[in-house]
PDB file of C-alpha atoms in Angstrom:
ATOM      1  CA  LYS U 125     146.608 -71.763 187.638  1.00 67.00           C
ATOM      2  CA  GLU U 126     148.637 -74.098 189.758  1.00 77.00           C
ATOM      3  CA  LEU U 127     145.511 -75.830 191.041  1.00 81.00           C
ATOM      4  CA  PHE U 128     144.193 -76.115 187.356  1.00 78.00           C
ATOM      5  CA  GLU U 129     147.517 -77.818 186.216  1.00 78.00           C
ATOM      6  CA  ASP U 130     147.648 -79.992 189.250  1.00 82.00           C
ATOM      7  CA  ALA U 131     143.997 -81.224 188.494  1.00 82.00           C
ATOM      8  CA  LEU U 132     144.689 -81.859 184.908  1.00 76.00           C
ATOM      9  CA  GLN U 133     147.853 -83.840 185.952  1.00 80.00           C
ATOM     10  CA  LYS U 134     146.100 -85.949 188.298  1.00 80.00           C
ATOM     11  CA  ILE U 135     143.291 -86.724 186.067  1.00 80.00           C
ATOM     12  CA  HIS U 136     145.755 -87.753 183.307  1.00 74.00           C
ATOM     13  CA  SER U 137     147.895 -89.906 185.500  1.00 78.00           C
ATOM     14  CA  GLU U 138     145.460 -91.259 188.050  1.00 77.00           C
ATOM     15  CA  TYR U 139     142.019 -91.636 186.461  1.00 77.00           C
ATOM     16  CA  MET U 140     141.603 -95.290 185.092  1.00 67.00           C
ATOM     17  CA  ASP U 141     141.045 -93.973 181.462  1.00 72.00           C
ATOM     18  CA  GLY U 142     143.224 -90.894 181.887  1.00 64.00           C
ATOM     19  CA  LYS U 143     145.843 -92.029 179.323  1.00 69.00           C
ATOM     20  CA  LYS U 144     143.044 -92.112 176.735  1.00 71.00           C
ATOM     21  CA  LEU U 145     142.649 -88.303 177.097  1.00 75.00           C
ATOM     22  CA  THR U 146     144.972 -85.756 175.734  1.00 79.00           C
ATOM     23  CA  TYR U 147     145.703 -82.532 177.465  1.00 74.00           C
ATOM     24  CA  ARG U 148     143.912 -80.684 174.712  1.00 79.00           C
ATOM     25  CA  GLN U 149     140.607 -82.609 175.323  1.00 78.00           C
ATOM     26  CA  LEU U 150     141.077 -81.893 178.963  1.00 80.00           C
ATOM     27  CA  VAL U 151     141.656 -78.104 178.381  1.00 80.00           C
ATOM     28  CA  TYR U 152     138.820 -77.875 176.011  1.00 78.00           C
ATOM     29  CA  SER U 153     136.446 -79.603 178.293  1.00 81.00           C
ATOM     30  CA  ALA U 154     137.278 -77.416 181.141  1.00 82.00           C
ATOM     31  CA  LEU U 155     136.932 -74.290 178.853  1.00 80.00           C
ATOM     32  CA  LYS U 156     133.504 -75.473 177.750  1.00 79.00           C
ATOM     33  CA  GLY U 157     132.374 -75.843 181.410  1.00 81.00           C
ATOM     34  CA  ALA U 158     133.673 -72.389 182.363  1.00 80.00           C
ATOM     35  CA  VAL U 159     132.132 -70.635 179.468  1.00 77.00           C
ATOM     36  CA  GLY U 160     128.863 -72.552 180.011  1.00 76.00           C
ATOM     37  CA  LYS U 161     128.626 -71.179 183.323  1.00 79.00           C
ATOM     38  CA  LEU U 162     128.334 -67.490 181.963  1.00 82.00           C
ATOM     39  CA  ASP U 163     124.778 -67.422 180.306  1.00 74.00           C
ATOM     40  CA  PRO U 164     122.525 -69.777 177.924  1.00 68.00           C
ATOM     41  CA  HIS U 165     124.173 -67.795 174.786  1.00 62.00           C
ATOM     42  CA  SER U 166     127.761 -68.148 175.587  1.00 70.00           C
ATOM     43  CA  GLU U 167     129.679 -71.320 174.301  1.00 70.00           C
ATOM     44  CA  PHE U 168     133.256 -72.198 173.870  1.00 72.00           C
ATOM     45  CA  LEU U 169     133.890 -73.448 170.280  1.00 67.00           C
ATOM     46  CA  ASP U 170     136.710 -75.811 169.222  1.00 70.00           C
ATOM     47  CA  ALA U 171     138.196 -75.454 165.784  1.00 69.00           C
ATOM     48  CA  ASP U 172     135.434 -77.685 164.102  1.00 68.00           C
ATOM     49  CA  SER U 173     132.628 -76.063 165.670  1.00 64.00           C
ATOM     50  CA  PHE U 174     133.811 -72.641 164.781  1.00 59.00           C
ATOM     51  CA  GLN U 175     134.237 -73.863 161.137  1.00 63.00           C
ATOM     52  CA  GLU U 176     130.575 -74.921 161.124  1.00 64.00           C
ATOM     53  CA  LEU U 177     129.533 -71.666 162.652  1.00 56.00           C
ATOM     54  CA  GLN U 178     131.499 -69.820 159.711  1.00 57.00           C
ATOM     55  CA  ASP U 179     129.749 -72.148 157.165  1.00 59.00           C
ATOM     56  CA  ASP U 180     126.464 -71.436 158.526  1.00 58.00           C
ATOM     57  CA  THR U 181     126.660 -67.540 158.722  1.00 50.00           C
ATOM     58  CA  GLU U 182     128.425 -67.370 155.296  1.00 55.00           C
ATOM     59  CA  GLY U 183     125.663 -69.374 153.898  1.00 56.00           C
ATOM     60  CA  GLN U 184     127.787 -71.785 152.002  1.00 64.00           C
ATOM     61  CA  PHE U 185     129.110 -75.022 152.940  1.00 81.00           C
ATOM     62  CA  GLY U 186     129.938 -78.615 151.459  1.00 88.00           C
ATOM     63  CA  GLY U 187     127.073 -81.063 151.957  1.00 92.00           C
ATOM     64  CA  VAL U 188     124.105 -82.930 150.487  1.00 94.00           C
ATOM     65  CA  GLY U 189     121.434 -80.084 150.776  1.00 90.00           C
ATOM     66  CA  LEU U 190     119.044 -81.914 153.349  1.00 90.00           C
ATOM     67  CA  VAL U 191     117.358 -79.946 155.997  1.00 84.00           C
ATOM     68  CA  VAL U 192     117.074 -82.299 158.856  1.00 89.00           C
ATOM     69  CA  GLY U 193     115.653 -82.099 162.480  1.00 88.00           C
ATOM     70  CA  MET U 194     114.557 -84.486 165.171  1.00 90.00           C
ATOM     71  CA  LYS U 195     110.991 -85.914 164.996  1.00 90.00           C
ATOM     72  CA  ASP U 196     109.864 -88.667 167.413  1.00 89.00           C
ATOM     73  CA  GLY U 197     113.602 -89.034 168.412  1.00 89.00           C
ATOM     74  CA  GLN U 198     114.765 -89.858 164.989  1.00 92.00           C
ATOM     75  CA  VAL U 199     116.693 -87.907 162.541  1.00 94.00           C
ATOM     76  CA  THR U 200     114.077 -86.841 159.824  1.00 94.00           C
ATOM     77  CA  VAL U 201     114.416 -84.998 156.543  1.00 93.00           C
ATOM     78  CA  ILE U 202     112.338 -81.728 157.121  1.00 86.00           C
ATOM     79  CA  ALA U 203     112.933 -80.682 153.300  1.00 82.00           C
ATOM     80  CA  PRO U 204     115.394 -81.368 150.519  1.00 88.00           C
ATOM     81  CA  MET U 205     116.854 -78.194 149.306  1.00 81.00           C
ATOM     82  CA  ASP U 206     116.180 -77.593 145.578  1.00 78.00           C
ATOM     83  CA  ASP U 207     118.636 -78.485 142.973  1.00 85.00           C
ATOM     84  CA  THR U 208     121.266 -80.255 145.555  1.00 91.00           C
ATOM     85  CA  PRO U 209     122.293 -83.923 145.617  1.00 95.00           C
ATOM     86  CA  GLY U 210     119.555 -84.819 148.086  1.00 95.00           C
ATOM     87  CA  SER U 211     116.602 -83.579 146.164  1.00 92.00           C
ATOM     88  CA  ARG U 212     118.020 -84.897 142.719  1.00 94.00           C
ATOM     89  CA  ALA U 213     118.460 -88.351 144.300  1.00 95.00           C
ATOM     90  CA  GLY U 214     114.803 -88.461 145.151  1.00 94.00           C
ATOM     91  CA  ILE U 215     115.095 -88.110 149.045  1.00 95.00           C
ATOM     92  CA  LEU U 216     111.685 -86.823 150.401  1.00 93.00           C
ATOM     93  CA  SER U 217     110.451 -84.702 153.395  1.00 90.00           C
ATOM     94  CA  GLY U 218     109.769 -87.081 156.071  1.00 93.00           C
ATOM     95  CA  ASP U 219     112.243 -89.645 155.307  1.00 95.00           C
ATOM     96  CA  ARG U 220     114.142 -90.970 158.338  1.00 96.00           C
ATOM     97  CA  ILE U 221     117.877 -91.225 158.065  1.00 97.00           C
ATOM     98  CA  VAL U 222     118.930 -94.390 159.978  1.00 96.00           C
ATOM     99  CA  LYS U 223     122.522 -94.752 158.751  1.00 96.00           C
ATOM    100  CA  VAL U 224     125.467 -92.476 157.437  1.00 96.00           C
ATOM    101  CA  ALA U 225     128.558 -94.165 156.083  1.00 94.00           C
ATOM    102  CA  GLY U 226     127.054 -97.471 156.894  1.00 94.00           C
ATOM    103  CA  LYS U 227     126.851 -96.777 160.629  1.00 95.00           C
ATOM    104  CA  SER U 228     123.606 -96.299 162.678  1.00 95.00           C
ATOM    105  CA  VAL U 229     122.894 -92.747 163.753  1.00 95.00           C
ATOM    106  CA  ASP U 230     120.335 -94.035 166.487  1.00 90.00           C
ATOM    107  CA  ARG U 231     120.975 -92.137 169.496  1.00 86.00           C
ATOM    108  CA  LEU U 232     123.464 -89.726 167.976  1.00 90.00           C
ATOM    109  CA  PRO U 233     122.805 -86.110 168.652  1.00 89.00           C
ATOM    110  CA  LEU U 234     121.624 -84.177 165.701  1.00 88.00           C
ATOM    111  CA  PRO U 235     124.658 -81.886 165.323  1.00 85.00           C
ATOM    112  CA  ASP U 236     126.860 -85.063 165.042  1.00 90.00           C
ATOM    113  CA  VAL U 237     124.623 -86.272 162.190  1.00 93.00           C
ATOM    114  CA  VAL U 238     124.975 -82.987 160.352  1.00 90.00           C
ATOM    115  CA  LYS U 239     128.716 -83.021 160.845  1.00 89.00           C
ATOM    116  CA  GLN U 240     128.824 -86.309 159.007  1.00 94.00           C
ATOM    117  CA  LEU U 241     126.516 -85.340 156.152  1.00 94.00           C
ATOM    118  CA  ARG U 242     128.806 -82.117 155.552  1.00 90.00           C
ATOM    119  CA  GLY U 243     132.234 -82.531 153.940  1.00 90.00           C
ATOM    120  CA  GLU U 244     134.458 -81.330 151.185  1.00 91.00           C
ATOM    121  CA  PRO U 245     132.685 -80.649 147.835  1.00 93.00           C
ATOM    122  CA  GLY U 246     133.202 -83.600 145.401  1.00 95.00           C
ATOM    123  CA  SER U 247     133.608 -86.267 148.188  1.00 96.00           C
ATOM    124  CA  THR U 248     130.935 -88.875 148.731  1.00 96.00           C
ATOM    125  CA  VAL U 249     128.784 -90.138 151.465  1.00 96.00           C
ATOM    126  CA  SER U 250     126.245 -92.849 151.734  1.00 96.00           C
ATOM    127  CA  LEU U 251     123.076 -92.757 153.817  1.00 95.00           C
ATOM    128  CA  THR U 252     120.212 -95.021 154.454  1.00 97.00           C
ATOM    129  CA  ILE U 253     116.773 -93.734 154.865  1.00 96.00           C
ATOM    130  CA  GLU U 254     113.589 -95.430 155.970  1.00 96.00           C
ATOM    131  CA  ARG U 255     110.424 -94.143 154.080  1.00 94.00           C
ATOM    132  CA  PRO U 256     107.723 -94.051 156.845  1.00 91.00           C
ATOM    133  CA  LEU U 257     104.827 -94.662 154.479  1.00 86.00           C
ATOM    134  CA  THR U 258     106.050 -97.971 153.159  1.00 90.00           C
ATOM    135  CA  GLY U 259     108.649 -98.989 155.725  1.00 89.00           C
ATOM    136  CA  ALA U 260     111.271 -99.369 152.856  1.00 93.00           C
ATOM    137  CA  LEU U 261     114.741 -98.912 153.488  1.00 96.00           C
ATOM    138  CA  LYS U 262     116.919 -97.446 150.650  1.00 95.00           C
ATOM    139  CA  THR U 263     120.564 -96.482 150.507  1.00 96.00           C
ATOM    140  CA  PHE U 264     122.001 -93.520 148.471  1.00 96.00           C
ATOM    141  CA  THR U 265     125.606 -92.647 147.546  1.00 96.00           C
ATOM    142  CA  LEU U 266     125.644 -88.862 147.254  1.00 97.00           C
ATOM    143  CA  MET U 267     128.401 -86.465 146.058  1.00 97.00           C
ATOM    144  CA  ARG U 268     128.698 -83.524 148.205  1.00 96.00           C
ATOM    145  CA  ALA U 269     128.344 -80.258 146.598  1.00 95.00           C
ATOM    146  CA  ILE U 270     128.644 -76.587 147.543  1.00 90.00           C
ATOM    147  CA  ILE U 271     125.196 -75.689 149.199  1.00 86.00           C
ATOM    148  CA  GLN U 272     124.041 -72.022 148.915  1.00 81.00           C
ATOM    149  CA  MET U 273     121.808 -71.234 151.965  1.00 77.00           C
ATOM    150  CA  GLU U 274     118.882 -68.814 151.187  1.00 79.00           C
ATOM    151  CA  MET U 275     118.433 -66.670 154.294  1.00 81.00           C
ATOM    152  CA  VAL U 276     115.589 -64.466 153.026  1.00 89.00           C
ATOM    153  CA  LYS U 277     112.533 -65.988 151.492  1.00 89.00           C
ATOM    154  CA  ASP U 278     108.973 -65.035 150.471  1.00 92.00           C
ATOM    155  CA  ILE U 279     105.765 -66.530 151.676  1.00 91.00           C
ATOM    156  CA  ASN U 280     106.141 -69.558 149.236  1.00 88.00           C
ATOM    157  CA  GLY U 281     109.837 -70.293 150.452  1.00 83.00           C
ATOM    158  CA  ARG U 282     110.969 -68.757 147.114  1.00 85.00           C
ATOM    159  CA  LYS U 283     112.756 -65.388 146.050  1.00 90.00           C
ATOM    160  CA  GLU U 284     109.752 -63.952 144.128  1.00 93.00           C
ATOM    161  CA  PHE U 285     108.216 -61.764 146.790  1.00 95.00           C
ATOM    162  CA  PRO U 286     104.642 -61.356 145.564  1.00 95.00           C
ATOM    163  CA  LEU U 287     102.110 -58.919 147.317  1.00 96.00           C
ATOM    164  CA  ASP U 288      98.628 -60.070 148.493  1.00 94.00           C
ATOM    165  CA  GLU U 289      95.507 -58.296 147.307  1.00 94.00           C
ATOM    166  CA  ASN U 290      95.907 -55.557 149.985  1.00 95.00           C
ATOM    167  CA  LYS U 291      99.517 -54.720 148.812  1.00 95.00           C
ATOM    168  CA  ILE U 292     100.916 -56.449 152.039  1.00 96.00           C
ATOM    169  CA  GLY U 293     104.447 -57.886 151.629  1.00 95.00           C
ATOM    170  CA  TYR U 294     105.998 -60.825 153.295  1.00 96.00           C
ATOM    171  CA  VAL U 295     109.530 -61.568 154.042  1.00 94.00           C
ATOM    172  CA  ARG U 296     110.995 -64.472 156.121  1.00 91.00           C
ATOM    173  CA  ILE U 297     114.545 -64.074 157.530  1.00 88.00           C
ATOM    174  CA  THR U 298     115.848 -67.573 158.453  1.00 79.00           C
ATOM    175  CA  GLN U 299     119.222 -66.351 159.754  1.00 75.00           C
ATOM    176  CA  PHE U 300     121.497 -63.270 160.121  1.00 77.00           C
ATOM    177  CA  GLY U 301     124.489 -64.172 158.153  1.00 75.00           C
ATOM    178  CA  GLU U 302     126.906 -62.674 155.731  1.00 76.00           C
ATOM    179  CA  LYS U 303     124.421 -62.693 152.605  1.00 80.00           C
ATOM    180  CA  THR U 304     121.212 -61.616 154.626  1.00 84.00           C
ATOM    181  CA  SER U 305     121.744 -57.964 154.124  1.00 84.00           C
ATOM    182  CA  ASP U 306     121.955 -58.253 150.204  1.00 85.00           C
ATOM    183  CA  GLU U 307     119.019 -60.825 150.023  1.00 88.00           C
ATOM    184  CA  LEU U 308     116.899 -58.602 152.315  1.00 90.00           C
ATOM    185  CA  GLU U 309     117.443 -55.442 150.103  1.00 90.00           C
ATOM    186  CA  THR U 310     116.792 -57.384 146.983  1.00 92.00           C
ATOM    187  CA  GLY U 311     113.472 -58.678 148.352  1.00 94.00           C
ATOM    188  CA  LEU U 312     112.361 -55.229 149.650  1.00 93.00           C
ATOM    189  CA  GLN U 313     113.186 -53.530 146.390  1.00 94.00           C
ATOM    190  CA  LYS U 314     110.911 -56.117 144.623  1.00 95.00           C
ATOM    191  CA  LEU U 315     108.094 -55.461 146.890  1.00 95.00           C
ATOM    192  CA  LYS U 316     108.483 -51.691 146.946  1.00 94.00           C
ATOM    193  CA  GLY U 317     108.394 -51.947 142.973  1.00 95.00           C
ATOM    194  CA  GLN U 318     104.911 -53.494 143.262  1.00 96.00           C
ATOM    195  CA  GLY U 319     103.566 -50.629 145.552  1.00 96.00           C
ATOM    196  CA  MET U 320     103.951 -52.371 148.769  1.00 95.00           C
ATOM    197  CA  LYS U 321     101.860 -50.543 151.659  1.00 95.00           C
ATOM    198  CA  ALA U 322     102.738 -52.741 154.710  1.00 94.00           C
ATOM    199  CA  LEU U 323     105.204 -55.497 155.463  1.00 94.00           C
ATOM    200  CA  ILE U 324     105.103 -58.676 157.523  1.00 94.00           C
ATOM    201  CA  ILE U 325     108.601 -59.839 158.779  1.00 91.00           C
ATOM    202  CA  ASP U 326     108.700 -63.364 159.781  1.00 91.00           C
ATOM    203  CA  LEU U 327     111.428 -64.349 162.208  1.00 85.00           C
ATOM    204  CA  ARG U 328     109.942 -67.665 163.493  1.00 80.00           C
ATOM    205  CA  GLY U 329     112.758 -70.327 163.676  1.00 65.00           C
ATOM    206  CA  ASN U 330     115.533 -67.786 163.156  1.00 68.00           C
ATOM    207  CA  GLY U 331     118.532 -69.119 164.962  1.00 58.00           C
ATOM    208  CA  GLY U 332     120.310 -65.739 165.175  1.00 65.00           C
ATOM    209  CA  GLY U 333     123.670 -65.269 163.768  1.00 59.00           C
ATOM    210  CA  LEU U 334     125.929 -62.225 163.377  1.00 56.00           C
ATOM    211  CA  LEU U 335     124.978 -59.309 165.837  1.00 52.00           C
ATOM    212  CA  ASP U 336     126.213 -56.591 163.396  1.00 54.00           C
ATOM    213  CA  ARG U 337     124.186 -58.201 160.618  1.00 54.00           C
ATOM    214  CA  SER U 338     121.049 -57.888 162.694  1.00 53.00           C
ATOM    215  CA  GLU U 339     121.627 -54.422 163.597  1.00 53.00           C
ATOM    216  CA  GLU U 340     122.205 -53.530 160.025  1.00 57.00           C
ATOM    217  CA  HIS U 341     118.939 -55.208 159.089  1.00 53.00           C
ATOM    218  CA  THR U 342     116.996 -53.177 161.768  1.00 53.00           C
ATOM    219  CA  SER U 343     118.109 -49.990 160.125  1.00 53.00           C
ATOM    220  CA  GLU U 344     117.123 -51.392 156.740  1.00 53.00           C
ATOM    221  CA  LEU U 345     113.550 -52.027 157.877  1.00 55.00           C
ATOM    222  CA  GLN U 346     112.877 -48.666 159.544  1.00 53.00           C
ATOM    223  CA  SER U 347     110.775 -47.358 156.675  1.00 52.00           C
ATOM    224  CA  PRO U 348     110.474 -50.078 154.126  1.00 51.00           C
ATOM    225  CA  CYS U 349     107.302 -48.703 152.474  1.00 53.00           C
ATOM    226  CA  ASN U 350     108.518 -45.198 151.591  1.00 49.00           C
TER     227      ASN U 350
END
């Protein structure tokens, strides 16, 4: 403990930019380093990161409704979510986000860009997109809304859950969160009601989530066709 406190004191007092660092920043950095040494699945979360995790697992947050990812090193819209500010404004899959709030997002990590897009429902954010097909730039000012994430979907990305001609059902679980259990139960009941004989469970791209929820879903899926 004394070694740790002494090191923090020396960094703060003797490092050339030490005065720009708070003790909180130094302690958080040290904790992130320590926890990061445990295994690839362990991470120290500060207050903002913890809130983002809660938003994701609860399936509800303030934002503009754009699913984004990195493509060729650029922040790209994978898909606008239905009936959200992003989709209503006319933003399309493949559009590249070049600015948020008037500032370039070039070279910013994807989580930092996502953090800028999210915010209190009712607040506004501007983003500039480039449409690759035309090269045109367009700036949108969007009012953030409460975004509801769907964690269980059918083969068409919807909530209809049709069977194929062989009575085989399909569910895609995108994440294990607070709403996943109820959504999965609803989907299974729809499939069973149509006489489902077999079930495909798609977990591709599932980023994980709450351990207790994943264990709960395992028990739900033991005998889905009875």
